[in-house]
Amino acid sequence: MEMGAKEKNQQLHKPYSNGIIAKESPSSLQQELQELRGSASCPRSEPEFEMADIFYFCRRGVESILDDEVTKRFSAQELESWNLLTRSNYNFRHISLRLTVLWGLGVLIRYGILLPLRVTLAITGISLLVVLTTLVGFLPNREFYLSEKVHLMCFRICVRALTAIITYHNRENKPKNGGICVSNHTTPIDVIILANDGCYSMVGQVHGGLMGMMQRAMVKSSPHIWFERSEVKDRHLVAKRLSDHVADKTKQPILIFPEGTCINNTSVMMFKKGSFEIACTVYPVAIKYDPRFGDAFWNSSKFGLVNYLLRMMSSWAIVCSVWYLPPMNREEGEDAMQFANRVKAAIAAQGGLVDLIWDGGLKRAKVKDAFKEEQQKLYSKVLVGEQDEGEQNS
Amino acid sequence: AVGPKGIFRVIERSEQWSVGELEPEDFGAIRELSMNPIGDRIISAFFSPGKETVDFASFVRILAHFHPTETSRSRDGVQPEPANSRTRKLKFAFQLYDQDRDGKISREELLQVLRTMLEMQVTEEQLQSIAERAIQEADLDQDDAISFDEFRKVRGVDLIRDQIDNWEY
């Protein structure tokens, strides 16, 4: 099973498939309206309105009622054929007795054999992490070599605990000291997957409980950046701490997930520009999970973390590909947002994900009026007969 | 076509299906619809005049307008027009303009649509002149309003007919 998965990993996933609506690739408002009008347009002095224009908006509207780009990013990706996990089964229909028996067998194996083994490994891994990092912390000078070894070993155990089968591509581009590593975010497990192959400084909020204990332990042997809840709002403080860390070339690269929230691994959503404002090299990484063996997406509105981990550990396996992309730097005359979009496009292209402009925060919030205004602007340009090639420059 | 998967997803959207009815606010969860300048009008097209909720059957009936039109029909003309005929599609679009459902698009209704589609991008004078031209071109019986028959004959709308046959959901 492991070898088969490694081979399948090589393919990129097609971005526009598995949609409910047979859409052509998204053409711009201008292209579609011009098609609707039939004739080539030439610049006019007076805006020329056609009553038929309303059909375009009408159609787009109904299309979005049936299937829109944003909502479907926040539920688990649908599979073309069933992988014997109930959680991936959306339209339950009893197909045959044989399939049910197979499924039952699968349940026995997964919950009876795989889950206990994995839970044991996980507990071992986490305990070792806490104990060993604390021990290393007592050594003088924090012994970088040892702390690296300890980190790697513990994360490798955790990876085995999930039975994660990871294929790393282009390891020559691995992030180096004094840089920032950015990646698309699907699940908290992303951290373990990346930490399995290299040492990173993590960034995050201070938690209580088990997580908090792990955080305190890890920080004893290597420089991680944990923020108090109150400090998170202060953008300057955050930026300063990140810059200080990056300026010190002996420190490991920082790992950041600019989307800010978990997306279901079919697309990459808007990157928050904070991490791109710091002047340093950015190492993009694309992570793509193979949903056939187990869906890694954490739908935080549906499941809590413990529930999620149990589901992960009772799937068949977590199969994924990690691509290290060549490092990027902000260019002259590029602002943080443009740089962020450039990195995002590179990650989306490599991972076979759809590159979306939408903000992951839309999971919880409403659309801003600015988007509606944008549509109105584009439409008014069509009326006046302006020919724009491709995108607006804004 | 709207298959079982599509309906399932539509049902997932609103928790109110347990009660059996949708309200206009439920459509607010659809981000791309909020971005659409005539989004609100499309939403109100699902609700009968005066009613605040729509039940599942009516909802699906309206969506059925957008099923691809069958071009080959081997039936006698006695049957009531199927929901997805060209006429029904044109009627749907007509009602996006004609909000008070009096069967005619008045100058004021036309102006309202233009305002929502363009809002701050053109001046009030430009809006007025656009509306004026559109009515002059379309209004054949000179009653200062556009009836459904006049709407069908408008340049562009008659051409549309071929294209809307191929909307597929």
Coordinates of C-alpha atoms in Angstrom, one line a residue:
Chain A
M1 CA 0.0 0.0 0.0
E2 CA 2.8 2.3 0.8
M3 CA 4.6 1.8 -2.5
G4 CA 1.5 2.2 -4.5
A5 CA 0.7 5.5 -2.7
K6 CA 4.1 6.9 -3.5
E7 CA 3.7 6.3 -7.2
K8 CA 0.3 7.9 -7.3
N9 CA 1.6 10.9 -5.5
Q10 CA 3.4 12.1 -8.7
Q11 CA 0.2 13.2 -10.4
L12 CA -1.1 16.7 -10.0
H13 CA -4.7 17.1 -9.2
K14 CA -6.9 18.9 -11.8
P15 CA -8.4 22.1 -10.2
Y16 CA -11.7 22.5 -12.0
S17 CA -13.0 19.0 -11.9
N18 CA -15.6 17.7 -9.4
G19 CA -17.8 20.7 -9.8
I20 CA -21.6 20.3 -9.9
I21 CA -22.0 22.9 -12.6
A22 CA -20.5 22.4 -16.0
K23 CA -18.8 25.8 -16.1
E24 CA -16.5 26.9 -18.8
S25 CA -13.3 28.2 -17.4
P26 CA -14.2 31.5 -15.7
S27 CA -14.1 34.2 -18.4
S28 CA -14.2 37.8 -17.4
L29 CA -17.3 39.9 -17.2
Q30 CA -16.2 41.7 -20.4
Q31 CA -15.7 38.6 -22.5
E32 CA -19.0 37.1 -21.6
L33 CA -21.0 40.3 -22.1
Q34 CA -19.4 40.8 -25.4
E35 CA -20.3 37.3 -26.4
L36 CA -23.8 37.9 -25.3
R37 CA -24.0 41.0 -27.4
G38 CA -22.7 39.2 -30.4
S39 CA -21.0 42.1 -32.1
A40 CA -17.5 43.5 -31.6
S41 CA -17.7 46.7 -29.7
C42 CA -16.0 49.9 -30.4
P43 CA -15.4 52.8 -28.1
R44 CA -18.6 54.9 -27.8
S45 CA -19.1 58.3 -26.5
E46 CA -22.3 57.4 -24.7
P47 CA -22.6 54.3 -22.5
E48 CA -24.7 51.8 -24.4
F49 CA -26.9 49.6 -22.4
E50 CA -28.6 46.5 -23.6
M51 CA -31.6 45.1 -21.8
A52 CA -30.2 41.7 -22.5
D53 CA -27.2 42.4 -20.2
I54 CA -29.3 41.3 -17.3
F55 CA -29.1 37.7 -18.5
Y56 CA -25.4 37.6 -17.6
F57 CA -25.9 38.7 -14.0
C58 CA -29.0 36.5 -13.8
R59 CA -27.1 33.4 -14.9
R60 CA -24.1 34.1 -12.6
G61 CA -26.5 34.6 -9.7
V62 CA -28.3 31.4 -10.2
E63 CA -25.1 29.5 -10.7
S64 CA -23.8 30.8 -7.4
I65 CA -26.9 29.7 -5.6
L66 CA -26.3 26.2 -6.8
D67 CA -22.5 26.1 -6.4
D68 CA -20.2 28.9 -5.4
E69 CA -16.5 29.0 -5.2
V70 CA -16.2 29.9 -1.5
T71 CA -18.5 27.7 0.5
K72 CA -17.3 24.5 -1.0
R73 CA -13.8 25.2 0.2
F74 CA -14.9 24.8 3.8
S75 CA -16.3 21.4 3.6
A76 CA -14.4 18.2 2.9
Q77 CA -13.5 17.5 -0.7
E78 CA -15.8 15.0 -2.4
L79 CA -14.3 11.8 -3.8
E80 CA -15.1 10.2 -7.1
S81 CA -15.2 6.7 -5.6
W82 CA -15.7 5.6 -2.1
N83 CA -12.7 4.7 0.0
L84 CA -14.6 2.6 2.6
L85 CA -14.7 5.3 5.2
T86 CA -18.1 6.3 6.4
R87 CA -17.0 9.9 6.8
S88 CA -16.4 10.2 3.1
N89 CA -19.7 8.8 2.2
Y90 CA -22.1 11.6 1.3
N91 CA -24.9 9.9 -0.5
F92 CA -25.4 6.8 1.4
R93 CA -27.0 4.1 -0.7
H94 CA -26.9 0.4 0.1
I95 CA -25.1 -1.0 -2.9
S96 CA -24.4 -4.5 -2.1
L97 CA -23.8 -6.9 0.7
R98 CA -20.2 -7.5 -0.4
L99 CA -19.4 -3.8 -0.1
T100 CA -20.9 -3.7 3.4
V101 CA -18.9 -6.7 4.5
L102 CA -15.7 -5.1 3.1
W103 CA -16.6 -1.9 4.9
G104 CA -17.2 -3.9 8.1
L105 CA -13.8 -5.5 7.8
G106 CA -12.3 -2.2 7.2
V107 CA -13.8 -0.9 10.4
L108 CA -12.4 -3.8 12.4
I109 CA -8.9 -3.3 11.0
R110 CA -8.9 0.4 11.4
Y111 CA -10.3 0.6 14.9
G112 CA -9.1 -2.6 16.2
I113 CA -5.5 -2.7 15.0
L114 CA -4.4 0.6 13.5
L115 CA -6.0 3.0 16.0
P116 CA -4.5 1.5 19.2
L117 CA -1.1 1.2 17.6
R118 CA -1.2 4.7 16.4
V119 CA -2.4 6.1 19.7
T120 CA 0.4 4.4 21.5
L121 CA 2.9 5.9 19.1
A122 CA 1.4 9.3 19.4
I123 CA 1.6 9.2 23.2
T124 CA 5.2 8.0 23.0
G125 CA 6.2 10.7 20.5
I126 CA 4.6 13.5 22.5
S127 CA 6.1 12.4 25.8
L128 CA 9.5 12.0 24.3
L129 CA 9.2 15.5 22.8
V130 CA 8.4 17.1 26.1
V131 CA 10.9 15.2 28.2
L132 CA 13.9 15.3 25.8
T133 CA 13.5 19.0 24.8
T134 CA 13.4 19.9 28.5
L135 CA 16.5 17.9 29.1
V136 CA 18.3 19.5 26.2
G137 CA 17.3 22.8 27.5
F138 CA 19.4 22.2 30.6
L139 CA 22.6 21.8 28.6
P140 CA 24.8 24.8 28.2
N141 CA 24.4 26.8 25.0
R142 CA 21.4 25.0 24.0
E143 CA 23.4 22.6 21.8
F144 CA 21.8 23.2 18.4
Y145 CA 22.9 19.8 17.0
L146 CA 21.3 17.8 19.8
S147 CA 18.1 19.8 19.8
E148 CA 17.7 19.4 16.1
K149 CA 18.1 15.6 16.5
V150 CA 15.6 15.5 19.3
H151 CA 13.0 17.5 17.4
L152 CA 13.4 15.5 14.2
M153 CA 13.2 12.2 16.1
C154 CA 10.0 13.1 18.0
F155 CA 8.3 14.4 14.9
R156 CA 9.2 11.3 13.0
I157 CA 7.5 9.3 15.6
C158 CA 4.4 11.5 15.4
V159 CA 4.4 11.0 11.7
R160 CA 4.4 7.3 12.1
A161 CA 1.6 7.7 14.6
L162 CA -0.5 9.1 11.8
T163 CA 0.9 6.7 9.2
A164 CA 1.6 9.7 7.1
I165 CA 3.3 8.8 3.8
I166 CA 5.0 11.9 2.6
T167 CA 6.8 12.5 -0.6
Y168 CA 9.2 15.4 -0.5
H169 CA 10.0 17.0 -3.9
N170 CA 12.8 19.4 -4.7
R171 CA 14.6 19.1 -1.4
E172 CA 17.4 21.3 -2.7
N173 CA 15.0 24.2 -2.1
K174 CA 14.6 23.5 1.6
P175 CA 14.2 26.6 3.7
K176 CA 17.4 27.9 5.2
N177 CA 18.2 29.9 8.3
G178 CA 17.1 33.5 8.3
G179 CA 14.1 33.0 6.1
I180 CA 10.4 32.4 6.3
C181 CA 8.7 29.3 5.1
V182 CA 5.1 29.8 3.9
S183 CA 2.7 27.1 3.0
N184 CA -0.9 26.5 2.4
H185 CA -2.9 25.3 5.4
T186 CA -5.2 22.4 5.5
T187 CA -4.8 21.0 9.0
P188 CA -2.7 21.3 12.1
I189 CA -0.9 18.2 10.9
D190 CA 0.8 20.3 8.3
V191 CA 3.2 21.4 11.0
I192 CA 4.1 17.8 11.8
I193 CA 4.6 17.0 8.1
L194 CA 7.0 19.8 7.6
A195 CA 8.8 19.5 10.9
N196 CA 9.4 15.9 9.9
D197 CA 11.9 17.0 7.4
G198 CA 13.6 20.0 8.9
C199 CA 13.6 22.2 12.0
Y200 CA 11.5 25.2 12.0
S201 CA 10.6 27.8 14.5
M202 CA 6.9 27.9 14.9
V203 CA 4.7 30.8 15.4
G204 CA 1.5 30.7 17.4
Q205 CA -0.6 31.7 20.3
V206 CA 0.1 30.4 23.7
H207 CA -2.3 27.6 24.7
G208 CA -3.2 26.0 27.9
G209 CA -3.2 22.3 28.7
L210 CA -1.3 19.7 26.8
M211 CA -0.5 22.1 23.9
G212 CA 0.8 24.6 26.3
M213 CA 3.0 22.1 28.0
M214 CA 4.5 21.1 24.6
Q215 CA 5.0 24.7 23.7
R216 CA 6.9 25.5 26.9
A217 CA 9.0 22.4 26.5
M218 CA 9.9 23.1 22.9
V219 CA 10.9 26.6 23.6
K220 CA 13.5 25.4 26.1
S221 CA 15.7 23.8 23.4
S222 CA 15.0 26.0 20.3
P223 CA 13.7 29.4 19.6
H224 CA 10.0 29.3 18.8
I225 CA 7.7 32.3 18.8
W226 CA 4.7 32.1 21.0
F227 CA 2.4 35.0 21.5
E228 CA 0.1 35.8 24.4
R229 CA -3.5 36.3 23.3
S230 CA -3.2 40.0 23.9
E231 CA -0.1 40.5 21.8
V232 CA -1.6 38.9 18.7
K233 CA -3.6 42.0 18.0
D234 CA -0.6 44.2 18.0
R235 CA 0.7 44.0 14.5
H236 CA 3.9 45.9 15.1
L237 CA 4.9 43.7 18.0
V238 CA 4.3 40.6 15.9
A239 CA 6.3 42.1 13.0
K240 CA 9.1 43.1 15.3
R241 CA 9.5 39.7 16.9
L242 CA 9.5 38.0 13.5
S243 CA 12.0 40.5 12.1
D244 CA 14.3 40.0 15.0
H245 CA 14.2 36.3 14.7
V246 CA 14.9 36.4 11.0
A247 CA 17.8 38.8 11.3
D248 CA 19.6 36.3 13.5
K249 CA 21.2 34.0 10.9
T250 CA 21.8 31.2 13.4
K251 CA 18.1 30.8 14.0
Q252 CA 16.0 28.3 12.1
P253 CA 13.5 29.4 9.4
I254 CA 10.1 30.5 10.7
L255 CA 7.1 28.5 9.6
I256 CA 4.0 30.5 8.8
F257 CA 0.6 29.8 7.3
P258 CA -0.6 33.0 5.7
E259 CA -4.1 31.9 5.0
G260 CA -4.9 32.1 8.6
T261 CA -7.4 29.3 8.6
C262 CA -7.8 25.7 7.4
I263 CA -8.9 25.3 3.8
N264 CA -10.0 22.0 2.4
N265 CA -7.0 21.5 0.1
T266 CA -8.7 22.1 -3.2
S267 CA -7.6 25.8 -3.3
V268 CA -5.4 28.5 -1.9
M269 CA -7.1 31.5 -0.4
M270 CA -6.0 35.0 0.2
F271 CA -2.7 35.3 2.0
K272 CA -2.5 37.8 4.8
K273 CA 0.2 40.3 4.0
G274 CA 1.8 40.5 7.4
S275 CA 4.5 37.9 6.9
F276 CA 5.4 39.4 3.5
E277 CA 6.2 42.8 4.9
I278 CA 9.3 41.5 6.6
A279 CA 12.3 42.0 4.5
C280 CA 13.8 38.5 4.0
T281 CA 13.7 35.5 1.7
V282 CA 10.5 33.6 1.5
Y283 CA 10.6 29.9 0.9
P284 CA 7.2 28.7 -0.5
V285 CA 6.0 25.2 0.1
A286 CA 3.0 23.5 -1.4
I287 CA 1.3 20.6 0.4
K288 CA -1.2 18.5 -1.3
Y289 CA -3.0 15.6 0.4
D290 CA -4.4 12.6 -1.5
P291 CA -8.0 12.3 -0.3
R292 CA -8.4 8.7 -1.2
F293 CA -6.7 7.4 1.9
G294 CA -8.1 9.7 4.4
D295 CA -9.3 13.3 4.3
A296 CA -6.9 15.5 6.2
F297 CA -9.0 18.7 6.3
W298 CA -10.0 19.9 9.7
N299 CA -13.4 21.4 9.7
S300 CA -13.1 23.3 12.9
S301 CA -16.8 24.3 13.0
K302 CA -17.8 20.6 12.9
F303 CA -15.2 18.8 15.0
G304 CA -13.0 19.6 17.9
L305 CA -9.3 18.9 17.8
V306 CA -9.4 15.6 19.7
N307 CA -12.2 14.3 17.6
Y308 CA -10.3 15.3 14.5
L309 CA -7.1 13.5 15.6
L310 CA -9.0 10.3 16.4
R311 CA -10.5 10.4 12.9
M312 CA -7.1 11.0 11.4
M313 CA -5.7 8.0 13.3
S314 CA -8.5 5.8 12.2
S315 CA -8.2 6.5 8.5
W316 CA -6.3 4.3 6.3
A317 CA -3.3 6.6 6.0
I318 CA -2.5 10.2 5.3
V319 CA -0.8 10.4 2.0
C320 CA 0.6 13.7 0.8
S321 CA 3.1 15.4 -1.4
V322 CA 5.3 18.3 -0.3
W323 CA 7.0 20.5 -2.9
Y324 CA 9.7 22.9 -1.9
L325 CA 9.6 25.8 -4.3
P326 CA 12.6 28.0 -5.2
P327 CA 13.0 30.9 -2.8
M328 CA 11.4 34.2 -3.6
N329 CA 12.2 37.8 -2.7
R330 CA 10.2 40.9 -2.8
E331 CA 11.0 42.8 -6.0
E332 CA 11.6 46.5 -6.5
G333 CA 8.3 48.4 -6.7
E334 CA 6.3 45.4 -5.5
D335 CA 4.2 45.9 -2.4
A336 CA 3.5 43.3 0.2
M337 CA 0.1 42.3 -1.2
Q338 CA 1.4 41.8 -4.7
F339 CA 4.3 39.8 -3.4
A340 CA 1.9 37.7 -1.4
N341 CA -0.2 37.0 -4.5
R342 CA 2.8 36.1 -6.5
V343 CA 3.9 33.5 -3.9
K344 CA 0.3 32.3 -3.6
A345 CA 0.1 31.7 -7.4
A346 CA 3.3 29.8 -7.4
I347 CA 2.1 27.5 -4.6
A348 CA -1.3 27.0 -6.2
A349 CA 0.3 26.2 -9.6
Q350 CA 2.7 23.6 -8.0
G351 CA 0.1 21.9 -5.9
G352 CA -2.6 21.8 -8.6
L353 CA -4.9 24.0 -6.4
V354 CA -7.2 26.7 -7.5
D355 CA -5.9 30.1 -6.8
L356 CA -8.7 32.2 -5.3
I357 CA -8.9 35.8 -4.3
W358 CA -11.2 35.2 -1.5
D359 CA -10.3 35.7 2.1
G360 CA -10.4 32.6 4.3
G361 CA -12.0 34.7 6.9
L362 CA -15.2 34.6 4.9
K363 CA -15.7 31.2 6.6
R364 CA -17.2 33.4 9.3
A365 CA -17.8 36.8 7.9
K366 CA -19.8 38.5 5.1
V367 CA -18.6 39.8 1.8
K368 CA -17.4 43.4 1.7
D369 CA -19.2 45.9 -0.5
A370 CA -15.9 46.5 -2.3
F371 CA -16.4 43.4 -4.3
K372 CA -19.9 44.5 -5.5
E373 CA -18.4 47.8 -6.5
E374 CA -15.7 46.0 -8.5
Q375 CA -18.4 44.2 -10.5
Q376 CA -20.3 47.5 -11.1
K377 CA -17.0 49.1 -12.3
L378 CA -16.3 46.3 -14.8
Y379 CA -19.8 46.4 -16.1
S380 CA -19.7 50.2 -16.7
K381 CA -16.5 49.7 -18.6
V382 CA -18.3 47.4 -21.0
L383 CA -21.1 49.9 -21.5
V384 CA -18.6 52.5 -22.6
G385 CA -17.0 50.0 -25.0
E386 CA -13.6 50.0 -23.5
Q387 CA -11.4 47.1 -24.6
D388 CA -9.4 45.8 -21.6
E389 CA -6.9 43.0 -22.1
G390 CA -7.2 40.6 -19.3
E391 CA -7.1 41.9 -15.7
Q392 CA -7.6 45.4 -14.4
N393 CA -4.5 47.1 -13.1
S394 CA -5.3 48.3 -9.6
Chain B
A1 CA -29.1 19.5 -14.8
V2 CA -29.8 19.9 -11.1
G3 CA -29.1 16.3 -10.1
P4 CA -29.4 14.8 -6.6
K5 CA -25.9 16.0 -5.7
G6 CA -27.0 19.6 -6.4
I7 CA -30.1 19.4 -4.4
F8 CA -28.2 17.9 -1.5
R9 CA -25.8 20.7 -1.5
V10 CA -28.6 23.2 -1.7
I11 CA -30.2 21.6 1.3
E12 CA -27.0 21.7 3.2
R13 CA -26.8 25.4 2.8
S14 CA -29.6 26.3 5.1
E15 CA -30.2 24.8 8.5
Q16 CA -33.8 25.9 8.2
W17 CA -34.7 22.9 6.1
S18 CA -35.8 21.3 9.3
V19 CA -38.6 23.8 9.4
G20 CA -39.1 23.4 5.7
E21 CA -38.8 27.0 4.5
L22 CA -36.1 29.4 3.3
E23 CA -36.0 33.1 4.1
P24 CA -34.3 35.8 2.1
E25 CA -31.5 36.1 4.8
D26 CA -30.5 32.5 4.2
F27 CA -29.3 33.4 0.7
G28 CA -27.1 36.0 2.3
A29 CA -24.7 33.1 3.1
I30 CA -23.8 32.8 -0.6
R31 CA -20.9 35.1 -1.0
E32 CA -20.9 35.3 -4.8
L33 CA -24.5 36.2 -4.7
S34 CA -23.8 39.1 -2.4
M35 CA -21.2 40.3 -4.9
N36 CA -23.7 40.2 -7.8
P37 CA -25.2 43.7 -8.4
I38 CA -28.7 42.2 -9.0
G39 CA -28.3 39.6 -6.3
D40 CA -31.1 40.9 -4.2
R41 CA -33.5 40.8 -7.1
I42 CA -32.6 37.2 -7.9
I43 CA -33.3 36.3 -4.4
S44 CA -36.7 38.0 -4.4
A45 CA -37.5 36.1 -7.6
F46 CA -37.8 33.0 -5.5
F47 CA -40.4 34.4 -3.2
S48 CA -44.0 35.0 -4.2
P49 CA -45.2 38.5 -3.8
G50 CA -46.2 39.1 -0.2
K51 CA -44.7 35.9 1.1
E52 CA -41.7 35.9 3.4
T53 CA -40.7 32.3 3.0
V54 CA -40.3 29.8 0.2
D55 CA -40.8 26.1 0.6
F56 CA -38.7 23.4 -1.0
A57 CA -41.1 22.5 -3.7
S58 CA -41.5 26.1 -4.9
F59 CA -37.7 26.6 -4.7
V60 CA -37.0 23.7 -6.9
R61 CA -39.8 24.7 -9.3
I62 CA -38.1 28.0 -9.9
L63 CA -34.6 26.4 -10.3
A64 CA -36.2 24.2 -12.9
H65 CA -36.5 27.2 -15.2
F66 CA -32.8 26.8 -15.8
H67 CA -32.8 23.2 -16.9
P68 CA -31.6 23.0 -20.5
T69 CA -34.5 23.4 -23.0
E70 CA -35.4 20.3 -25.0
T71 CA -35.3 21.3 -28.6
S72 CA -36.9 18.1 -29.9
R73 CA -40.4 17.8 -28.7
S74 CA -42.8 15.1 -29.8
R75 CA -45.8 16.1 -27.9
D76 CA -49.0 17.8 -28.9
G77 CA -49.4 21.4 -28.0
V78 CA -52.2 20.8 -25.5
Q79 CA -49.8 20.4 -22.5
P80 CA -49.0 23.4 -20.3
E81 CA -45.7 24.9 -21.1
P82 CA -42.8 23.1 -19.3
A83 CA -41.0 25.1 -16.7
N84 CA -37.8 25.3 -18.7
S85 CA -39.1 26.6 -22.0
R86 CA -37.5 29.7 -23.5
T87 CA -40.5 31.7 -22.5
R88 CA -40.2 30.9 -18.9
K89 CA -36.6 31.9 -18.9
L90 CA -37.4 35.1 -20.6
K91 CA -40.2 35.7 -18.1
F92 CA -37.9 35.2 -15.2
A93 CA -35.5 37.8 -16.6
F94 CA -38.4 40.1 -17.3
Q95 CA -39.5 39.9 -13.7
L96 CA -36.1 40.9 -12.5
Y97 CA -37.0 44.3 -14.1
D98 CA -40.7 44.3 -13.4
Q99 CA -40.6 44.1 -9.6
D100 CA -44.3 45.1 -9.0
R101 CA -45.4 42.4 -11.4
D102 CA -47.8 44.5 -13.3
G103 CA -46.6 43.0 -16.6
K104 CA -44.8 46.2 -17.7
I105 CA -41.4 47.6 -17.1
S106 CA -41.9 51.3 -16.3
R107 CA -39.3 53.9 -16.7
E108 CA -38.8 54.0 -13.0
E109 CA -38.3 50.3 -12.8
L110 CA -35.7 50.4 -15.5
L111 CA -33.9 53.2 -13.7
Q112 CA -33.9 51.2 -10.5
V113 CA -32.2 48.2 -12.3
L114 CA -29.7 50.5 -13.9
R115 CA -28.9 52.0 -10.6
T116 CA -28.2 48.7 -8.9
M117 CA -26.1 47.5 -11.8
L118 CA -24.0 50.7 -12.1
E119 CA -24.5 52.6 -8.8
M120 CA -21.6 55.0 -8.5
Q121 CA -20.0 54.5 -11.8
V122 CA -22.2 56.8 -13.9
T123 CA -24.0 60.1 -13.2
E124 CA -27.7 60.5 -12.7
E125 CA -28.0 62.2 -16.1
Q126 CA -26.2 59.4 -17.8
L127 CA -28.6 56.9 -16.1
Q128 CA -31.6 58.9 -17.3
S129 CA -30.4 59.1 -20.8
I130 CA -29.6 55.4 -20.9
A131 CA -33.1 54.6 -19.7
E132 CA -34.6 57.0 -22.2
R133 CA -32.8 55.4 -25.1
A134 CA -33.7 51.9 -24.0
I135 CA -37.4 52.7 -23.7
Q136 CA -37.5 54.5 -27.0
E137 CA -35.9 51.6 -28.7
A138 CA -38.1 49.0 -27.1
D139 CA -41.5 50.6 -26.6
L140 CA -43.4 49.8 -29.8
D141 CA -46.9 50.8 -28.8
Q142 CA -45.7 54.1 -27.3
D143 CA -47.2 53.6 -23.8
D144 CA -44.0 54.6 -22.1
A145 CA -43.4 51.2 -20.7
I146 CA -42.1 47.9 -21.9
S147 CA -44.4 44.9 -22.0
F148 CA -43.3 41.3 -22.0
D149 CA -43.9 41.0 -25.8
E150 CA -41.9 44.2 -26.5
F151 CA -39.2 42.8 -24.2
R152 CA -38.9 39.6 -26.3
K153 CA -38.4 41.6 -29.4
V154 CA -35.7 43.9 -28.0
R155 CA -32.4 43.7 -29.9
G156 CA -30.2 41.4 -28.0
V157 CA -33.0 39.7 -26.1
D158 CA -34.2 37.9 -29.2
L159 CA -30.6 36.8 -29.9
I160 CA -30.3 35.6 -26.3
R161 CA -32.8 32.9 -26.9
D162 CA -30.3 30.6 -28.6
Q163 CA -27.8 31.1 -25.8
I164 CA -30.0 30.6 -22.8
D165 CA -31.1 27.3 -24.1
N166 CA -27.7 26.0 -23.2
W167 CA -27.6 27.0 -19.6
E168 CA -26.7 23.9 -17.7
Y169 CA -26.8 23.3 -14.0

